[in-house]
Every structure is written in structure tokens, then in C-alpha cells.
PDB file of N, CA and C in Angstrom:
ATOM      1  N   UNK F  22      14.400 -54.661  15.758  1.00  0.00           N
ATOM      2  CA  UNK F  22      13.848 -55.880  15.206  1.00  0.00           C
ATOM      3  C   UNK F  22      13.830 -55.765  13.693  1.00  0.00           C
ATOM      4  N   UNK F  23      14.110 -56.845  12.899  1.00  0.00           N
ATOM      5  CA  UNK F  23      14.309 -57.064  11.557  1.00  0.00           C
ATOM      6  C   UNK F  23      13.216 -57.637  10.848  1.00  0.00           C
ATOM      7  N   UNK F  24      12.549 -57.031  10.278  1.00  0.00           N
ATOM      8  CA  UNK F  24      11.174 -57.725   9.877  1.00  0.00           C
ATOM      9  C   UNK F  24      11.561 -58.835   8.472  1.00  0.00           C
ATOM     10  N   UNK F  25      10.816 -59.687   8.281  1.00  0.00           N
ATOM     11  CA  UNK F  25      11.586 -60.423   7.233  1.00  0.00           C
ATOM     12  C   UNK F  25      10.230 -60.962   6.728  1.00  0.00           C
ATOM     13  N   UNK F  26      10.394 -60.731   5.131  1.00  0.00           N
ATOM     14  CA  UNK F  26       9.047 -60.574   3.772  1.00  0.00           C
ATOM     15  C   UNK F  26       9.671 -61.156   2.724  1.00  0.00           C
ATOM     16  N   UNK F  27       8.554 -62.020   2.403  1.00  0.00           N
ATOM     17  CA  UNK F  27       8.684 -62.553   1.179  1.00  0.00           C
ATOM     18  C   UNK F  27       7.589 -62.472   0.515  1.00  0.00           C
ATOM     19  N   UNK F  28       8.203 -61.797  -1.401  1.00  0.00           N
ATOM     20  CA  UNK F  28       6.351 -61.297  -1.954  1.00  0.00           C
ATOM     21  C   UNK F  28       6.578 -61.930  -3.270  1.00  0.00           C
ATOM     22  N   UNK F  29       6.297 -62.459  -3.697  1.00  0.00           N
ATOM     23  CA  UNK F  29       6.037 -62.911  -5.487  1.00  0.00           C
ATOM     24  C   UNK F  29       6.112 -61.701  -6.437  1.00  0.00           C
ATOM     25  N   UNK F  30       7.153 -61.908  -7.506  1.00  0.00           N
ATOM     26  CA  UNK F  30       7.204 -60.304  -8.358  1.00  0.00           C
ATOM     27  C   UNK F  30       7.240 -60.956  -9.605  1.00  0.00           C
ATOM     28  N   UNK F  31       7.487 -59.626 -10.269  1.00  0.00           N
ATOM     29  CA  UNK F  31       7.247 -60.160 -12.208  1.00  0.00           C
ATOM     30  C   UNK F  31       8.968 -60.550 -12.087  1.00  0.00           C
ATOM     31  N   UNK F  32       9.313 -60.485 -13.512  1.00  0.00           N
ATOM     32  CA  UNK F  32      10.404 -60.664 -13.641  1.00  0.00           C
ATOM     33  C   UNK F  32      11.026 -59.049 -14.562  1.00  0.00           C
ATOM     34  N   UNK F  33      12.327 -59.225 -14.295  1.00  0.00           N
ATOM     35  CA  UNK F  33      12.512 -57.981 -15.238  1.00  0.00           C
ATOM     36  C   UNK F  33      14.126 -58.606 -15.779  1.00  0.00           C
ATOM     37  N   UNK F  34      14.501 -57.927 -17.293  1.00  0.00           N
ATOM     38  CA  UNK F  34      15.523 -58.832 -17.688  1.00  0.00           C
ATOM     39  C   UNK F  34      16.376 -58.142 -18.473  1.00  0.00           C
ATOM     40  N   UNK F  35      18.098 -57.984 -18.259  1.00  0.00           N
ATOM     41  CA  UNK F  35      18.631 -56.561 -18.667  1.00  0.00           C
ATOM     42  C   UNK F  35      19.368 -57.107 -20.398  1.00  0.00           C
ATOM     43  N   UNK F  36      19.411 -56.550 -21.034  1.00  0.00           N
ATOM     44  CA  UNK F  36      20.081 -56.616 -22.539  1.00  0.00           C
ATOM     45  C   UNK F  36      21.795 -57.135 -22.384  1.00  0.00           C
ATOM     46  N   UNK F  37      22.135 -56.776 -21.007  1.00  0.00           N
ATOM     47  CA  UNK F  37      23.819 -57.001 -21.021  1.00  0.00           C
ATOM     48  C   UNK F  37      23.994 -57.294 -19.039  1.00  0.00           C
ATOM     49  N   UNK F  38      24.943 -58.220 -19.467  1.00  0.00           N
ATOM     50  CA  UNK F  38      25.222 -58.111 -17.957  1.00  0.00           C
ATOM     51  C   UNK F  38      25.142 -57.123 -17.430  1.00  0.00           C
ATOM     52  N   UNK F  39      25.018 -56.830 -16.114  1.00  0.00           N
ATOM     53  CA  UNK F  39      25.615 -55.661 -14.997  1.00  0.00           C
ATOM     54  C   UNK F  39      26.756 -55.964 -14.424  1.00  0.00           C
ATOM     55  N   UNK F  40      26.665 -56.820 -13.620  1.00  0.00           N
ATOM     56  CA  UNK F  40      27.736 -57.329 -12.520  1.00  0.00           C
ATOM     57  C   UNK F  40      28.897 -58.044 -13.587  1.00  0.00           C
ATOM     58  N   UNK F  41      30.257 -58.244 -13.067  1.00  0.00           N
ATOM     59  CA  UNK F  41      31.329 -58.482 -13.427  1.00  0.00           C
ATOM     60  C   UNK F  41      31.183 -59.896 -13.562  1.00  0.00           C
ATOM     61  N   UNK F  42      30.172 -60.012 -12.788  1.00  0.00           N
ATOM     62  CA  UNK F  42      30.118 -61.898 -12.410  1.00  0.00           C
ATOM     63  C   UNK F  42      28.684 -62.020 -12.744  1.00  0.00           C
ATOM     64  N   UNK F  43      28.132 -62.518 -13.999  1.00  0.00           N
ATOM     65  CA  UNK F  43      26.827 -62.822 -14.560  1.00  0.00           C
ATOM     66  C   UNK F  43      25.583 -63.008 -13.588  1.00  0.00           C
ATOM     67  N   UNK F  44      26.241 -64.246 -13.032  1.00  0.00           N
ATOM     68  CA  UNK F  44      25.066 -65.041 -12.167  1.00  0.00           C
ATOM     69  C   UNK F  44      24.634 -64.250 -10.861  1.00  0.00           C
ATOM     70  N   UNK F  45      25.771 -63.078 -10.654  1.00  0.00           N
ATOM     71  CA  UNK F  45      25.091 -62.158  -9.652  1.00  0.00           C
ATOM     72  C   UNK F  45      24.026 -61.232 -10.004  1.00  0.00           C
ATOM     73  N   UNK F  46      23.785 -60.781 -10.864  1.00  0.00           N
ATOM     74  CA  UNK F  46      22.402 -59.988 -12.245  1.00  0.00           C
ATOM     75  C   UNK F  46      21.193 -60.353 -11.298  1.00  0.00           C
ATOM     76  N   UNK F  47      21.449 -61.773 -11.125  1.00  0.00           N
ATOM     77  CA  UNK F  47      19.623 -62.456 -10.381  1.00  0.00           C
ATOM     78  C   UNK F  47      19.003 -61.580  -9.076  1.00  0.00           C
ATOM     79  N   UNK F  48      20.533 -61.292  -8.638  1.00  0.00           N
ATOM     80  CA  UNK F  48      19.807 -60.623  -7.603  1.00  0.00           C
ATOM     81  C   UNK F  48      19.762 -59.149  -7.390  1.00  0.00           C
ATOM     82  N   UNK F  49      20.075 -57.983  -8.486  1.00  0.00           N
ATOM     83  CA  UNK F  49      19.609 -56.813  -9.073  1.00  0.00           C
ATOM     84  C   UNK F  49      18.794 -57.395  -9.438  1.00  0.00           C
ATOM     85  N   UNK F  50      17.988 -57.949 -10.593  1.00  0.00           N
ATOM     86  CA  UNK F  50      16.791 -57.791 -11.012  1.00  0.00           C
ATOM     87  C   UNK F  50      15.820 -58.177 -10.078  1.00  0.00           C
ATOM     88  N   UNK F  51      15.834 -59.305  -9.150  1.00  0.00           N
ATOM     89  CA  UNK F  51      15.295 -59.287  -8.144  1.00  0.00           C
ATOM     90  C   UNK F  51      14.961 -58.034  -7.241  1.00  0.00           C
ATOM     91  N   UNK F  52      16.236 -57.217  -6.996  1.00  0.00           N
ATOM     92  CA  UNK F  52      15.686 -56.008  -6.459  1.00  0.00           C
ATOM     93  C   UNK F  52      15.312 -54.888  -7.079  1.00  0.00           C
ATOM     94  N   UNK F  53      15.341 -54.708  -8.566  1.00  0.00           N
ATOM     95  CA  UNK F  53      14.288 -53.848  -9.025  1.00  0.00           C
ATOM     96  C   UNK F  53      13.028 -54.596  -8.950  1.00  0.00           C
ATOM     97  N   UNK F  54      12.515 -55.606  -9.365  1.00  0.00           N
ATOM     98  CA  UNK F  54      11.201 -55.979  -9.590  1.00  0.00           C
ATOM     99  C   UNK F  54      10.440 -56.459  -8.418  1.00  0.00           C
ATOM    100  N   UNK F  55      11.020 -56.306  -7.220  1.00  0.00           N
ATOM    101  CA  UNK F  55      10.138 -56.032  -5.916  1.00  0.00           C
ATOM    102  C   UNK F  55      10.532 -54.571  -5.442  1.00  0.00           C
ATOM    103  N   UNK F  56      11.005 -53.746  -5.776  1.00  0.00           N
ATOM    104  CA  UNK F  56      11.093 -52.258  -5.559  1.00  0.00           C
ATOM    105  C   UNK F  56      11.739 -52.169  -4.314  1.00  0.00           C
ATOM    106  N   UNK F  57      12.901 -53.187  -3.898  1.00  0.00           N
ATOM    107  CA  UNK F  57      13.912 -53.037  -2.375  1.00  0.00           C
ATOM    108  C   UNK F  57      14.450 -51.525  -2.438  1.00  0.00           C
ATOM    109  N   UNK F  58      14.787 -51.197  -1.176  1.00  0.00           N
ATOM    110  CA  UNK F  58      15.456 -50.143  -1.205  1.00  0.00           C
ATOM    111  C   UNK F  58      16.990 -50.333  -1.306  1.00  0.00           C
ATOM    112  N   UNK F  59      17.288 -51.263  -0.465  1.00  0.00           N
ATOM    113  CA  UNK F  59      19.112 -51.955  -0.519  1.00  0.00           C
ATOM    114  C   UNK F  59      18.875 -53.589  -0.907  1.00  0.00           C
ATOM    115  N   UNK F  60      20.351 -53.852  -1.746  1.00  0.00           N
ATOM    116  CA  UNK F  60      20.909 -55.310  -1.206  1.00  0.00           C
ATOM    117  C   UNK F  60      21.880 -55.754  -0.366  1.00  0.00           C
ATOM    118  N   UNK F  61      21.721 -56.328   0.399  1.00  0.00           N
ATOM    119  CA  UNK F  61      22.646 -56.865   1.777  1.00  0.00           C
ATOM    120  C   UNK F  61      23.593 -57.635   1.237  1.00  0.00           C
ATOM    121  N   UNK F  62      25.232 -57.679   0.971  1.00  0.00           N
ATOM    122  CA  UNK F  62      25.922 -58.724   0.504  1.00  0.00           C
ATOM    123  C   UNK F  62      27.045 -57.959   0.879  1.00  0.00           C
ATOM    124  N   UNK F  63      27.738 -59.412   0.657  1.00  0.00           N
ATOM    125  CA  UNK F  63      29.604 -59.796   1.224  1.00  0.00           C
ATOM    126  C   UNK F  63      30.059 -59.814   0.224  1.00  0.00           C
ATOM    127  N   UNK F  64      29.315 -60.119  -1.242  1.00  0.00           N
ATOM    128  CA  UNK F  64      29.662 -60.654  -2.640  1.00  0.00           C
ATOM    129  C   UNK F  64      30.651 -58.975  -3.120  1.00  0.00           C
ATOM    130  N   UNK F  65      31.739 -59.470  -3.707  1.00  0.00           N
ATOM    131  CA  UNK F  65      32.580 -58.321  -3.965  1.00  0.00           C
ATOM    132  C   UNK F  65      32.266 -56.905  -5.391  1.00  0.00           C
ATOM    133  N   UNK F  66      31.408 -58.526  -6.285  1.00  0.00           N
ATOM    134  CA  UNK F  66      31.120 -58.297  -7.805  1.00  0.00           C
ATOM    135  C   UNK F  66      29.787 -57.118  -7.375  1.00  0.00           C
ATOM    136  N   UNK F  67      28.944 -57.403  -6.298  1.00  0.00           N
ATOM    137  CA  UNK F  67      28.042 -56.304  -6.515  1.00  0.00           C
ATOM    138  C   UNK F  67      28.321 -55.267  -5.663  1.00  0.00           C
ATOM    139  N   UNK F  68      29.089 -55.240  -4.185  1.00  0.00           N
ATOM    140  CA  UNK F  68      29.781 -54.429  -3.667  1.00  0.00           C
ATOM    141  C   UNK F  68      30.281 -53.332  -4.990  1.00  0.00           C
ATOM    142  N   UNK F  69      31.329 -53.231  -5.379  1.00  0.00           N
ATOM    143  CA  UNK F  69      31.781 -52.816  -6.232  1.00  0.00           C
ATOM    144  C   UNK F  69      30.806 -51.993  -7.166  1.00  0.00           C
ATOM    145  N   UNK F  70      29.557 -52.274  -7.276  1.00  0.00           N
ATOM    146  CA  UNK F  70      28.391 -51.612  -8.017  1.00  0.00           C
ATOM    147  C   UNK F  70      27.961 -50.569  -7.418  1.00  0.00           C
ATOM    148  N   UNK F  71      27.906 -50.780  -5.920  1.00  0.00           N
ATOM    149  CA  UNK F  71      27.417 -49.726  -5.175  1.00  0.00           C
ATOM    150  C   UNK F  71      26.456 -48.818  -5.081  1.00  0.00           C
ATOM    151  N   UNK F  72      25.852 -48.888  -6.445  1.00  0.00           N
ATOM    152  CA  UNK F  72      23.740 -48.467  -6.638  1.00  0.00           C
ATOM    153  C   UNK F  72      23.690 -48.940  -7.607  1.00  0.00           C
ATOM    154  N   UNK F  73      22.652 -49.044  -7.895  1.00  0.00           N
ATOM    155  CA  UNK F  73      21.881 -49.612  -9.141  1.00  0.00           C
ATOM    156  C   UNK F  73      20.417 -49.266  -9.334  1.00  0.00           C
ATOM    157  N   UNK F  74      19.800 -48.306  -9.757  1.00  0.00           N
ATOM    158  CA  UNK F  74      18.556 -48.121 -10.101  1.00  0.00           C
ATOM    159  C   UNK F  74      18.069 -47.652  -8.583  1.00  0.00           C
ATOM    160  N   UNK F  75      18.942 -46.781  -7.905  1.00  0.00           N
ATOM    161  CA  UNK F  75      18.704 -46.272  -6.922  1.00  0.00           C
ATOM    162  C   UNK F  75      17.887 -47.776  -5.570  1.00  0.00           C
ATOM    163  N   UNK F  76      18.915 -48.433  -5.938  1.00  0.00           N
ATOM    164  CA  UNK F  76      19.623 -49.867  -4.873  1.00  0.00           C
ATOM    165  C   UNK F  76      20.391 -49.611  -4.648  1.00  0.00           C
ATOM    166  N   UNK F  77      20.667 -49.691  -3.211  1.00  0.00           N
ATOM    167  CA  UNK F  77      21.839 -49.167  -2.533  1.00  0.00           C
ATOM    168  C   UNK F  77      22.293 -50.390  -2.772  1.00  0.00           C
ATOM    169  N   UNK F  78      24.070 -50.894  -2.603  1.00  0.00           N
ATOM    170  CA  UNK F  78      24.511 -52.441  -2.476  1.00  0.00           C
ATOM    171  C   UNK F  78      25.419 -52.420  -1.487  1.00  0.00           C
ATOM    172  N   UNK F  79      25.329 -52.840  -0.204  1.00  0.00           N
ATOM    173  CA  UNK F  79      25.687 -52.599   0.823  1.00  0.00           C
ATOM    174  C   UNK F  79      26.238 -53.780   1.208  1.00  0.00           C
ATOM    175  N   UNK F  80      27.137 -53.730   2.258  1.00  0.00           N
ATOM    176  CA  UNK F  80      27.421 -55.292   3.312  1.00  0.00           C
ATOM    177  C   UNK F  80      26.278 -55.033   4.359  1.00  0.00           C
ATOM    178  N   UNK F  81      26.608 -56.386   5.123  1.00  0.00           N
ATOM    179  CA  UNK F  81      25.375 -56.190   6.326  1.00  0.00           C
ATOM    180  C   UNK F  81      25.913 -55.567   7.589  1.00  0.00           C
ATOM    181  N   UNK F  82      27.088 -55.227   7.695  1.00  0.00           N
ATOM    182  CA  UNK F  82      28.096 -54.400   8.604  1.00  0.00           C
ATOM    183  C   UNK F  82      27.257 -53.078   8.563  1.00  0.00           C
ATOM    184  N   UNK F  83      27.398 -52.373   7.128  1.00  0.00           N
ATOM    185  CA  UNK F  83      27.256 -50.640   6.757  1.00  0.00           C
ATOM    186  C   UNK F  83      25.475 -51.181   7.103  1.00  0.00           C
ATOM    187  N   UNK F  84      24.885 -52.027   6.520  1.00  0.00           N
ATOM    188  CA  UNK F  84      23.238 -51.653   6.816  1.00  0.00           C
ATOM    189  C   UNK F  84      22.671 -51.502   8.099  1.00  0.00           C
ATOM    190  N   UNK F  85      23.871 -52.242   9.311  1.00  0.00           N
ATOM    191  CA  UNK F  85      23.665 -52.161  10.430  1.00  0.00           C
ATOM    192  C   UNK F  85      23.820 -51.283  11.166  1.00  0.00           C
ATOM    193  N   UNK F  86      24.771 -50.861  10.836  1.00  0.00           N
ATOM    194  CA  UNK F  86      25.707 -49.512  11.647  1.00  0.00           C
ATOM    195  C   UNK F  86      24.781 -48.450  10.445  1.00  0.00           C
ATOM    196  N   UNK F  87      24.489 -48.181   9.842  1.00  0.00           N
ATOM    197  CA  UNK F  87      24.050 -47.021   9.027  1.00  0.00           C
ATOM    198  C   UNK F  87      22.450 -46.962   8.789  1.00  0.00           C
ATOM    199  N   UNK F  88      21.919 -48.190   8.423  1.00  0.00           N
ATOM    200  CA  UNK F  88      20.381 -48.002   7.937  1.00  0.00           C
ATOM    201  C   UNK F  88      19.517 -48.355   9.628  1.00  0.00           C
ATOM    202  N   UNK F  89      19.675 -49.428  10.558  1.00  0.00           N
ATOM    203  CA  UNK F  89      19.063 -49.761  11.588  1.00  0.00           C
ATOM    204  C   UNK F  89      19.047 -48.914  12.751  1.00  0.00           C
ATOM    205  N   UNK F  90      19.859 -47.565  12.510  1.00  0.00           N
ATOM    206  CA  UNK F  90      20.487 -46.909  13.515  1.00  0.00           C
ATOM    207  C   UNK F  90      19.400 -46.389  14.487  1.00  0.00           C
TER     208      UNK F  90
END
């Protein structure tokens, strides 16, 4: 079973892009400033990042087969 949370966080805001593709940034800083352990995505620009501030960036294939096991 997949528990599913939603919490209100600060904001946090980086000096330079990260991602190759700007508008993907929203959702790294999103997952530092609620302290996630992974992000779940198909998106290629953060694939390609593959951690970030000890964020894993995963598809939902590998989180399934690897983190739910």
C-alpha cells in the first residue's frame, strides 16, 4: 500500500538552474524543502540528474521494483 501526504513547506531557491530544463527546478526544490527521500518521474531532464541533495530521481518502474520491494 502507497501512503499518499501532503504537508505545507518553506520555500528554498537555487542561484542557477539545476535541471537542463528550468521549469523542472520546482520540483527539486520542492523535494529538498519537504525533506523527500526520492522523486518519481518519466521527465528525462531530471532522470538524467539522478541525485540531488541526496534525492534519489527515479522513474516509477525502478521505485517499484526497487524501493516497494
Amino acid at each position: 500500500m502507497l501512503l499518499i501526504k501532503a504537508e505545507l513547506t518553506g520555500s528554498y531557491y537555487f542561484n542557477k538552474p539545476v535541471c537542463q530544463d528550468p521549469d523542472d527546478d520546482k520540483f527539486i526544490t520542492c523535494a529538498i524543502a519537504s525533506k523527500s527521500s526520492y522523486i518519481i518521474s518519466g521527465d528525462k531532464h531530471l532522470l538524467n540528474i539522478g541525485e540531488y541533495f541526496n534525492i534519489s530521481i527515479v522513474t516509477p518502474r525502478y521505485f517499484i521494483d526497487h524501493v516497494l520491494e
